[in-house]
Short mmCIF file of C-alpha atoms in Angstrom, two decimals:
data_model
loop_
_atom_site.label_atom_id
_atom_site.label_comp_id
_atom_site.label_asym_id
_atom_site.label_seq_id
_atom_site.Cartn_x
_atom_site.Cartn_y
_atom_site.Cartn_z
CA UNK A 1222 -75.31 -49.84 -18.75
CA UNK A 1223 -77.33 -53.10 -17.55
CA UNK A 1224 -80.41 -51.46 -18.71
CA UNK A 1225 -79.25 -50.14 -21.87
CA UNK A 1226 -77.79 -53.34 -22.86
CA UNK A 1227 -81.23 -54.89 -21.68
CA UNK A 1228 -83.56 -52.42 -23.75
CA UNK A 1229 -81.42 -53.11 -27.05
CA UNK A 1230 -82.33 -56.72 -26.52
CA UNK A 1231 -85.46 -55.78 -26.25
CA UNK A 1232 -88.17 -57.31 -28.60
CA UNK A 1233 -90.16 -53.42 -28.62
CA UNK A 1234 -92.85 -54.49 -31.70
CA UNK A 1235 -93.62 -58.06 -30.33
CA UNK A 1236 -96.29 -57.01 -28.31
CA UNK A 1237 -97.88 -56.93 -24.79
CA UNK A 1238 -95.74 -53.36 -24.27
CA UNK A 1239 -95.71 -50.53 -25.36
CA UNK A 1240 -93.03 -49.75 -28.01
CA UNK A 1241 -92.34 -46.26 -26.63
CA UNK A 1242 -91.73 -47.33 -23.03
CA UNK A 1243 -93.67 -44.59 -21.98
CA UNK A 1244 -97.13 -44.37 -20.23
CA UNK A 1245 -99.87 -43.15 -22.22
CA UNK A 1246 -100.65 -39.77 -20.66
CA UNK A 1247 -96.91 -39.05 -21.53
CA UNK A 1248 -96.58 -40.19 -25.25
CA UNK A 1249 -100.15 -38.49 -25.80
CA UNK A 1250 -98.48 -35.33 -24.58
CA UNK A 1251 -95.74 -35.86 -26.59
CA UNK A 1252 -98.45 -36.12 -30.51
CA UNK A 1253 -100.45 -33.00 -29.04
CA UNK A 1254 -97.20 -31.23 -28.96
CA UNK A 1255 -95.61 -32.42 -32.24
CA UNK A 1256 -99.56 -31.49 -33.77
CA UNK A 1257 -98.98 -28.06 -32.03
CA UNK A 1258 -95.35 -27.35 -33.81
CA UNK A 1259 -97.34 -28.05 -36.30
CA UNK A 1260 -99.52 -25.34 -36.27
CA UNK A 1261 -97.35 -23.01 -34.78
CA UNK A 1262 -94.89 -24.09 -38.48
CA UNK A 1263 -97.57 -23.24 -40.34
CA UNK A 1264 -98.49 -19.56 -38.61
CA UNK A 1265 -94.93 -18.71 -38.91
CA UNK A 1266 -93.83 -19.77 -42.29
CA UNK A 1267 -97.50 -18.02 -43.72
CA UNK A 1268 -95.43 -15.39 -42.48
CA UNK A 1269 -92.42 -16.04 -43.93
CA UNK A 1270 -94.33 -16.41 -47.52
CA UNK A 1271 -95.83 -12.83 -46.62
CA UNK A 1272 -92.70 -11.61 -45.73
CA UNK A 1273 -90.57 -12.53 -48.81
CA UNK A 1274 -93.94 -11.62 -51.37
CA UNK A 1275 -93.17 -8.17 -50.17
CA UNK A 1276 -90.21 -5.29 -51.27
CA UNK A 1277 -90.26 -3.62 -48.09
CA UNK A 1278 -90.43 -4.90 -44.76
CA UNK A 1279 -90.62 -3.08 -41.61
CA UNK A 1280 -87.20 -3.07 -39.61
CA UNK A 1281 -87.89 -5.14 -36.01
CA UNK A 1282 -85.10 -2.66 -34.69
CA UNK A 1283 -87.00 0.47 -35.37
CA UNK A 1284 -90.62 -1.41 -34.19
CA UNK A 1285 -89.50 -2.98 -30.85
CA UNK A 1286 -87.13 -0.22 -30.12
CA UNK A 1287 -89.22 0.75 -26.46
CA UNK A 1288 -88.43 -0.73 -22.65
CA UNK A 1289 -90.85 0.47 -19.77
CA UNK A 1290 -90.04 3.35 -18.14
CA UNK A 1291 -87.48 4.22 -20.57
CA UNK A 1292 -89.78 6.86 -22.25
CA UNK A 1293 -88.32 7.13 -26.11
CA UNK A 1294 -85.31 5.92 -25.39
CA UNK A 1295 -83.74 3.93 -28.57
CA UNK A 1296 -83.33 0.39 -26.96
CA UNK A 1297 -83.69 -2.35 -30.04
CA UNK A 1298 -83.90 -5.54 -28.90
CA UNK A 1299 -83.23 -5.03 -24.60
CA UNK A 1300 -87.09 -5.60 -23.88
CA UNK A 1301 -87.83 -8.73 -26.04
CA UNK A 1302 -83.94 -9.75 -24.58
CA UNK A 1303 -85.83 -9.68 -20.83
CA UNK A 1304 -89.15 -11.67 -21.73
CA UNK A 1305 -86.61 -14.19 -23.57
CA UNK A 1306 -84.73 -14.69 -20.52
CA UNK A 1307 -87.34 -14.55 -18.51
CA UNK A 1308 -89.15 -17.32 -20.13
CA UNK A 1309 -85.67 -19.42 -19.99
CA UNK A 1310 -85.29 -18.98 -16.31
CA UNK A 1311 -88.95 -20.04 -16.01
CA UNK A 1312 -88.05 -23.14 -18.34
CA UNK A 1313 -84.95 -23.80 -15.69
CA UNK A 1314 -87.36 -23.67 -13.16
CA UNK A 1315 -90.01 -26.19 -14.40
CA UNK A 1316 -87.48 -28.79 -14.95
CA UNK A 1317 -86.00 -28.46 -11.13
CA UNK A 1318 -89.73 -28.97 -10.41
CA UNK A 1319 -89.66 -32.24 -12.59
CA UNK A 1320 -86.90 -33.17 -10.87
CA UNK A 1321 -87.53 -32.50 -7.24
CA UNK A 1322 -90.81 -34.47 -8.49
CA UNK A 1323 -88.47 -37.32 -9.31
CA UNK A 1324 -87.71 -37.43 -5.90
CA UNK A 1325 -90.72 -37.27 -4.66
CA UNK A 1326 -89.51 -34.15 -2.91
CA UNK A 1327 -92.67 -32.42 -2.21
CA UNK A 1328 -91.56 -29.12 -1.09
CA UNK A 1329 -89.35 -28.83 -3.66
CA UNK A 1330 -92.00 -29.68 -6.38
CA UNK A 1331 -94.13 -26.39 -4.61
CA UNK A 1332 -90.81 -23.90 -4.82
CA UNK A 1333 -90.04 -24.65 -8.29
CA UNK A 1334 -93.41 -25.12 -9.62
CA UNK A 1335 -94.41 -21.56 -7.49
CA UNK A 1336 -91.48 -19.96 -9.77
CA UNK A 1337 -92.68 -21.19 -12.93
CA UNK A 1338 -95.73 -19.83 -12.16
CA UNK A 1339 -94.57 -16.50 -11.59
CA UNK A 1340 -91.85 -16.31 -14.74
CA UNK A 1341 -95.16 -17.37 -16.57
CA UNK A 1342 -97.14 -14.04 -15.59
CA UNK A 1343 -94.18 -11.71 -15.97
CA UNK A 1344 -93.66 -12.66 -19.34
CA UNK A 1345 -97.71 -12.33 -19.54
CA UNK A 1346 -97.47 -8.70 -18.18
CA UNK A 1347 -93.99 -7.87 -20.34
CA UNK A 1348 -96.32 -8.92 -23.97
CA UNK A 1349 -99.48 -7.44 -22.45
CA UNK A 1350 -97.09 -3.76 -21.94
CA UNK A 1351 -95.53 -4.22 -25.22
CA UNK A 1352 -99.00 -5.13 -26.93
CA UNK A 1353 -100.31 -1.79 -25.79
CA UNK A 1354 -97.47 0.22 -26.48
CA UNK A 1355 -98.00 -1.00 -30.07
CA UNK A 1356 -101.57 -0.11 -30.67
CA UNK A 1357 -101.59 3.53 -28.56
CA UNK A 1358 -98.07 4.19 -29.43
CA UNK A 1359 -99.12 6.68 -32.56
CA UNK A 1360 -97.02 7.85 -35.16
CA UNK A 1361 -96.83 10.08 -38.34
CA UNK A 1362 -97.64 8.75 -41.64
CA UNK A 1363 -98.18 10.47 -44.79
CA UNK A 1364 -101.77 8.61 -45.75
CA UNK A 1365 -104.02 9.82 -48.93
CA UNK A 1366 -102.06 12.82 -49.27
CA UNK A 1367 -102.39 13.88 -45.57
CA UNK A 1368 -100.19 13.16 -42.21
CA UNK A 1369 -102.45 11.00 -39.94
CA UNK A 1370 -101.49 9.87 -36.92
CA UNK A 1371 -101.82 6.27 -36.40
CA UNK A 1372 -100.47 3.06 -33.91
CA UNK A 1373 -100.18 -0.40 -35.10
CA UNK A 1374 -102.90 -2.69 -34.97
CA UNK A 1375 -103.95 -5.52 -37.43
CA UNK A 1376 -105.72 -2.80 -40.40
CA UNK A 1377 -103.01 -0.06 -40.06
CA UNK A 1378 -99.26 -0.16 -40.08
CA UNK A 1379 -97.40 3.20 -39.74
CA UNK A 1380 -93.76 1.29 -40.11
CA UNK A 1381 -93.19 1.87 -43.78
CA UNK A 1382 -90.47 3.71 -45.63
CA UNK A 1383 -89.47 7.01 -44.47
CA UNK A 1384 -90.81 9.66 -46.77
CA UNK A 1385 -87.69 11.80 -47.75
CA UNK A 1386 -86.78 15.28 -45.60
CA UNK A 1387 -90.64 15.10 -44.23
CA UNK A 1388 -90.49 15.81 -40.52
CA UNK A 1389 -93.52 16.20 -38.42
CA UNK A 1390 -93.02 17.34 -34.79
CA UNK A 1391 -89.68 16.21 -35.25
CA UNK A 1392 -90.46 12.73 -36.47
CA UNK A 1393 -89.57 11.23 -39.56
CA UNK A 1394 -93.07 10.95 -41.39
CA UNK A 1395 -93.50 7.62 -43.60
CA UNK A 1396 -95.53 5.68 -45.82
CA UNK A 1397 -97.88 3.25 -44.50
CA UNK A 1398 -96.51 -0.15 -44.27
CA UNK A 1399 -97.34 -3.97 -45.23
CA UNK A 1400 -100.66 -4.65 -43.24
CA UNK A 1401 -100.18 -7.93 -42.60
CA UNK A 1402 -97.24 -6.86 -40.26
CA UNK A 1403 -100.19 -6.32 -37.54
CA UNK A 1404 -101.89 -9.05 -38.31
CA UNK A 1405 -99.14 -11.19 -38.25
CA UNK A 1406 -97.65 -10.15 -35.11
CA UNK A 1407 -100.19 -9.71 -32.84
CA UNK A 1408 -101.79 -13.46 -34.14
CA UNK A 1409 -98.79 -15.53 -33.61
CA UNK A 1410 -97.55 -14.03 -30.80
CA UNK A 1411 -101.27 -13.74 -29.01
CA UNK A 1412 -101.11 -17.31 -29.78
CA UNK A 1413 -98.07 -18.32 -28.01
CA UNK A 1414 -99.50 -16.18 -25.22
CA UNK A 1415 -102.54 -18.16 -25.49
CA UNK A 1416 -100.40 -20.77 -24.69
CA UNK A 1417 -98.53 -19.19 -22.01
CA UNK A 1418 -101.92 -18.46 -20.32
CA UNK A 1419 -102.93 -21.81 -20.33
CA UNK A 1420 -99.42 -23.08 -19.29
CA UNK A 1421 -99.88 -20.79 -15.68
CA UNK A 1422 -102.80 -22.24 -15.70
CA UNK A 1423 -102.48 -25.54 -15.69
CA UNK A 1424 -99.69 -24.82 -13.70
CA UNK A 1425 -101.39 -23.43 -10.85
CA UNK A 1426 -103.75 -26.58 -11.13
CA UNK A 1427 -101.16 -28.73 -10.63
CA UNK A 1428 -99.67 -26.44 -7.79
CA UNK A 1429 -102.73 -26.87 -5.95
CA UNK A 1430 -102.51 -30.77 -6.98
CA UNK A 1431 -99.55 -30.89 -5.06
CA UNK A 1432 -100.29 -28.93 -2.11
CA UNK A 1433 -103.17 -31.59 -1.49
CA UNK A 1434 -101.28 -34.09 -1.18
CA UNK A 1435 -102.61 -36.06 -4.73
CA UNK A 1436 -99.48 -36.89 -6.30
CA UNK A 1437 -98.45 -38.28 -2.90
CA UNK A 1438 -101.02 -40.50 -2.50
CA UNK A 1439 -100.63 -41.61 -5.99
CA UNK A 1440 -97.13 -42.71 -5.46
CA UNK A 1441 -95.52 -40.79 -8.42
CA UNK A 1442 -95.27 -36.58 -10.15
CA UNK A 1443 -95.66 -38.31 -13.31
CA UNK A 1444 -98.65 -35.42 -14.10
CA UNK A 1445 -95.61 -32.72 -13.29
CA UNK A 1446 -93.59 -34.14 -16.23
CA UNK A 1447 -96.50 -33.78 -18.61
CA UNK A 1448 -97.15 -30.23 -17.37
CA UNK A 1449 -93.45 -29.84 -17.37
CA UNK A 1450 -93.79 -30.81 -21.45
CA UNK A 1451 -96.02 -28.47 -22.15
CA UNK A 1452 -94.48 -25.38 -20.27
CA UNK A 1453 -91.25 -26.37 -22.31
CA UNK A 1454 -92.58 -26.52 -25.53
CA UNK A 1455 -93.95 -22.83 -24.85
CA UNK A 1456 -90.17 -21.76 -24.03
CA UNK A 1457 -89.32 -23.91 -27.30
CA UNK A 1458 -92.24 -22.04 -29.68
CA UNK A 1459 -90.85 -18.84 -28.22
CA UNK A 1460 -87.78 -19.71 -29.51
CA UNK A 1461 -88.74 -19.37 -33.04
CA UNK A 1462 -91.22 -16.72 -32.89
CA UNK A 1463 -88.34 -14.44 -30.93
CA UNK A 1464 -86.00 -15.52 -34.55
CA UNK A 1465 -88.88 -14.62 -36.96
CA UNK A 1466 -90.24 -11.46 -35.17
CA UNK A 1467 -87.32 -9.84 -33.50
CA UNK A 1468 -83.92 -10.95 -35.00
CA UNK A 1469 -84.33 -11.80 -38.58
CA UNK B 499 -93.28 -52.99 -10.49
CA UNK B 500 -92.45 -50.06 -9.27
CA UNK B 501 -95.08 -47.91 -10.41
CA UNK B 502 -98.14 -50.67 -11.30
CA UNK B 503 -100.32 -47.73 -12.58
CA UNK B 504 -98.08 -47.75 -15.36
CA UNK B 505 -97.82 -51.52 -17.06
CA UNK B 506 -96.76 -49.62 -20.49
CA UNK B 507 -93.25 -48.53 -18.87
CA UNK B 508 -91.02 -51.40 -19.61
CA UNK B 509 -87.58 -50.27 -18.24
CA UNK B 510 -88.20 -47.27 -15.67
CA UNK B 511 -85.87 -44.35 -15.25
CA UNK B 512 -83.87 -44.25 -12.15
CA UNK B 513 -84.39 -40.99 -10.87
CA UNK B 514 -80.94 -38.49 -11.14
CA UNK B 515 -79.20 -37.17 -8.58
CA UNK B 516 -77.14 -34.41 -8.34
CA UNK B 517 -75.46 -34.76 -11.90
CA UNK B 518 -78.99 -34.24 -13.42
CA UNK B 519 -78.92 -30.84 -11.63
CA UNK B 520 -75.69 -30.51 -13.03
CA UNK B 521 -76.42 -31.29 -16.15
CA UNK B 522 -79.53 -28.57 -15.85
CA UNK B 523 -77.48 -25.92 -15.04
CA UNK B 524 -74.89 -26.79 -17.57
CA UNK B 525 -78.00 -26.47 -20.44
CA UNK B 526 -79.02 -23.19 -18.63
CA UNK B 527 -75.87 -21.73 -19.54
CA UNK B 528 -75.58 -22.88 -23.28
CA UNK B 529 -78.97 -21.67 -24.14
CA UNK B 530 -78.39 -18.58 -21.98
CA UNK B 531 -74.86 -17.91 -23.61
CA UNK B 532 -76.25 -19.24 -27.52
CA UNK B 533 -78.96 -16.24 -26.58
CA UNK B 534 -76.46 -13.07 -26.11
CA UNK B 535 -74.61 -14.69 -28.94
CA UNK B 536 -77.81 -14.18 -30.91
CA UNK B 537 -78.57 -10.60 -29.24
CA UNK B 538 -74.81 -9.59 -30.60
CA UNK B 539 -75.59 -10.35 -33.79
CA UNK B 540 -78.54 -9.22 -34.12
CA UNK B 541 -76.93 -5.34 -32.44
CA UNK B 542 -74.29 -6.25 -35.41
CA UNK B 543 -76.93 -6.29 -37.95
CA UNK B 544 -78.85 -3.46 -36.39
CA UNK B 545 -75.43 -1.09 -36.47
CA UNK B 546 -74.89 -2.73 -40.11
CA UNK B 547 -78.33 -1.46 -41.27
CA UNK B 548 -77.52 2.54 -40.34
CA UNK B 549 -74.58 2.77 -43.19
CA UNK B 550 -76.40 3.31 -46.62
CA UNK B 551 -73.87 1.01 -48.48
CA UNK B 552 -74.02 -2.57 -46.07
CA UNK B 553 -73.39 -5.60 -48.07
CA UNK B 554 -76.63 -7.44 -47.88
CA UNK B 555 -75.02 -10.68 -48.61
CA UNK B 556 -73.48 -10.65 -45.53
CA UNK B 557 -76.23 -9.63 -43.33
CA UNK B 558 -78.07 -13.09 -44.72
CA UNK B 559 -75.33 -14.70 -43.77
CA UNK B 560 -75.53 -12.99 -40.26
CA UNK B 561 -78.97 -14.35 -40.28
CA UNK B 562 -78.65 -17.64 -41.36
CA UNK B 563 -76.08 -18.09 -38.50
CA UNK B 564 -78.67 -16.83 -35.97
CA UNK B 565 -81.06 -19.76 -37.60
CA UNK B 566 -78.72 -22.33 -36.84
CA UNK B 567 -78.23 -21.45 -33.35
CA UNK B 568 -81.99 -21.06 -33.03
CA UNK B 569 -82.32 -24.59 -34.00
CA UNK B 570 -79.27 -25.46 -31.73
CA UNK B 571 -81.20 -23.91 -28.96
CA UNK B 572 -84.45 -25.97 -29.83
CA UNK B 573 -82.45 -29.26 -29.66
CA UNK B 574 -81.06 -28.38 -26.53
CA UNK B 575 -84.13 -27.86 -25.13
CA UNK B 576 -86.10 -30.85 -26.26
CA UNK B 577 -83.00 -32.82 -25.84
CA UNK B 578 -82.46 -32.20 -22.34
CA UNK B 579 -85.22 -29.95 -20.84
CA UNK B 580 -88.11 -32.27 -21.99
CA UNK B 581 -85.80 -35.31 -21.47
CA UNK B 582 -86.60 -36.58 -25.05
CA UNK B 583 -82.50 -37.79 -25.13
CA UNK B 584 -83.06 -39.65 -22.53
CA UNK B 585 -86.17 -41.88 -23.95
CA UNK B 586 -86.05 -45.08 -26.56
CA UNK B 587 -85.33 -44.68 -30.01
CA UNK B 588 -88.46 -45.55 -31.01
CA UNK B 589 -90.07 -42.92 -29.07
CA UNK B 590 -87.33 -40.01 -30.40
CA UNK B 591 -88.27 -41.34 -34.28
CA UNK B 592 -92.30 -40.91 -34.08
CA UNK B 593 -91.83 -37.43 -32.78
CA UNK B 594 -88.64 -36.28 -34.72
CA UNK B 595 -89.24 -37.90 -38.40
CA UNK B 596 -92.68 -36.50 -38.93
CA UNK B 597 -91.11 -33.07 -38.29
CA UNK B 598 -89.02 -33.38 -41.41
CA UNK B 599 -91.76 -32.08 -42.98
CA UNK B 600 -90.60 -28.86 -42.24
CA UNK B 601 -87.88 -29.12 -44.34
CA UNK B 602 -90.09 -28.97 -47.97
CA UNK B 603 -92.63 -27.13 -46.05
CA UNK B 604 -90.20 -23.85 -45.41
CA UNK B 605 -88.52 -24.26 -49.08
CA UNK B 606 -91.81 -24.23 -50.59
CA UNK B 607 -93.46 -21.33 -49.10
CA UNK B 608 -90.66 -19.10 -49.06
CA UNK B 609 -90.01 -19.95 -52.47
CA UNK B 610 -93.57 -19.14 -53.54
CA UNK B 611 -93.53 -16.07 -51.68
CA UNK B 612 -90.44 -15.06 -53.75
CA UNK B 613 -91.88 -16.10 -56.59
CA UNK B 614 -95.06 -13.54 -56.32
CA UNK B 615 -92.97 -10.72 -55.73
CA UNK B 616 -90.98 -10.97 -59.18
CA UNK B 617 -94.71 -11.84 -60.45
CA UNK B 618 -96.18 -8.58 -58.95
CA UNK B 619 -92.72 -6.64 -59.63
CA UNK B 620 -93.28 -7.38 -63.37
CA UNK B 621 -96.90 -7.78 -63.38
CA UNK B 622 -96.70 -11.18 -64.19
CA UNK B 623 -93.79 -10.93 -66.63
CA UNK B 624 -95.19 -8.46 -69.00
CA UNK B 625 -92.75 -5.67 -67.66
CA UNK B 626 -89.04 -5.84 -66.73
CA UNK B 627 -88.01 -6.63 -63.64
CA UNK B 628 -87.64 -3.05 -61.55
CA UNK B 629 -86.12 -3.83 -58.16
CA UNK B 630 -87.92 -1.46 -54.62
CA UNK B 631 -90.43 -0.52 -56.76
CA UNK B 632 -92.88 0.33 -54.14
CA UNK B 633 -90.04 1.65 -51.50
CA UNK B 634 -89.50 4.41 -54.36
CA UNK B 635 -92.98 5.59 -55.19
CA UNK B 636 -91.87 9.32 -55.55
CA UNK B 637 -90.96 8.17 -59.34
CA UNK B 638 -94.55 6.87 -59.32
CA UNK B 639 -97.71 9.56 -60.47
CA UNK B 640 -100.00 10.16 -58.28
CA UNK B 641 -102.89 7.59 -58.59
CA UNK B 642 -101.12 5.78 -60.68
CA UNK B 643 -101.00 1.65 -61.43
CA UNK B 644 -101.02 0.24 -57.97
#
């Protein structure tokens, strides 16, 4: 209470500090990531625009209908459901890490951090699995006046409007769907796993960081909050591209 | 000085104890719980969706309710995950005020969007509005007007 009371005194704008009370590293993290929402905003509202431009849509519940192992099993929504929670966990995980770092608890910083890292490549392997069952998964749709078989990839959509009492090897057949659907879904979401990627990255950098000792020697885990930051913000952009995609 | 390295930091953070791991697992919950809320609705809409007749009003408003826990989820996540509650005003207003944006970014779009689908649906106002015209293309000649 001391402190807060001392901080509203505070003259922040008068100079010789900085008004953000936070080092630099930090707040820089902090512009990247508000630049980043940013372009993340303006992937997924494109998309949006797309989206409401067009009379049909495809249905996320009949597209991400598939779990591993499950063969074609009708499960809407359970598989993105597991990479969600997956990527929360791994969120949960990242801030114990701060934490322990806070501490300066260092094998507590390697347990947590360890975890992160591998939440981080299951959700890489869950999108890389449902990536390919996307493209090779093929399907019947009445194209040109013939039934072609075809997955989804960014040029070809089969996930259009069923074409009325047409049944080929007992699947409905449709009409080709919006195109963009591919394109869409497979940039935004190879994004965030762009971002993923480099998350595990950089936090497998800064498990090795630790391990040597460098943050003890330095006297502080400030670099784990920053990495912390950005493994958040992945969890956070994630957040909105699981609304857009899957539920809405 | 605590940490000298870092002469910007005015008033450092005492590190938490165990109520900041409480408070952790607390947030773990509510985003974990906001989430199955979410999943239920979205099994609700999916279940809505497989009767012909579903009132579509409702289903946006099923929606919208999933968008406002979204963004509940979001602020719990910068809020307490990425510690921004816990920093100076200052610092919450340059990262949270340029995001307004948003707001007239999302209307705008989506209201564009919306307006080149009535555009296209009555090619550009020279034909009456005819709702699903492309989900009902059997009333449509083959090779005809695209």
């Amino acid at each position: 209470m001391a402190t807060a009371q001392a901080q509203m005194e505070t003259k922040w704008w008068s100079g010789g500090k900085s008004p953000f009370n936070v080092e630099y590293g930090k707040l820089m993290m902090w512009y990247f990531l508000m630049s980043d929402a940013f372009t993340f905003g303006a992937f997924l509202i494109s998309y949006g625009t797309i989206r409401f431009s067009q009379n049909y849509w495809p249905d996320p519940n009949k597209v991400f209908n598939a779990f591993p192992f499950a063969g074609h099993a009708n499960l809407p929504l359970a598989f993105v459901s597991l990479m969600t929670f997956i990527l929360i966990v791994s969120s949960v995980t990242m801030v114990l890490a701060v934490h322990a770092g806070h501490h300066m608890d260092k094998k507590g910083v390697v347990k947590w951090l360890a975890w992160t890292i591998v939440g981080g490549i299951a959700f890489l392997a869950c999108q890389a699995w449902e990536w390919t069952h996307l493209i090779t998964g093929h399907h019947a749709v009445l194209m040109d006046g013939k039934i072609q078989e075809i997955g989804t990839t960014v040029s070809m959509n089969p996930w259009g409007a069923e074409v009325p009492g047409m049944l080929h090897n007992g699947e409905h057949v449709t009409k080709p769907g919006p195109v963009a659907f591919g394109g869409y879904f497979f940039g935004i979401t190879g994004f965030h796993g762009f971002h993923v990627l480099s998350g595990v990255v950089i936090n497998i950098v800064m498990l090795v960081m630790v391990m040597n000792d460098v943050f003890e020697r330095r006297g502080h885990y400030l670099m784990i909050e920053k990495a912390g930051l950005y493994w958040h913000f992945v969890d956070l952009v994630w957040v909105f591209v699981f609304l857009c995609f899957y539920l809405i | 000085m605590e940490h000298p390295a870092h002469p910007e930091v005015t008033f450092h953070h005492a590190p938490g104890g165990d109520e900041t791991v409480k408070r952790i697992i607390k947030t773990t919950v509510i985003l974990s719980v906001i989430t199955l809320i979410e999943l239920a609705l979205g099994f609700w809409i999916y279940f809505m969706h497989k009767s012909p007749d579903y009132s579509h009003g409702f289903v946006l408003f099923l929606k919208g309710v999933i968008v406002i826990l979204s963004l509940a989820k979001a602020f719990y996540i910068v809020g307490v995950f990425m510690h921004l509650g816990d920093e100076i005003r200052n610092l919450i207003m340059t990262i949270v005020v340029p995001l307004l944006l948003f707001v007239w970014f999302i209307a705008a779009f989506l209201w564009d969007g919306d307006s080149w689908k009535n555009l296209r649906n009555t090619h550009g106002k020279t034909k009456p509005a005819t709702e699903q015209q492309q989900v009902e293309p059997a009333a449509k000649k083959p090779g005809g007007v695209e």
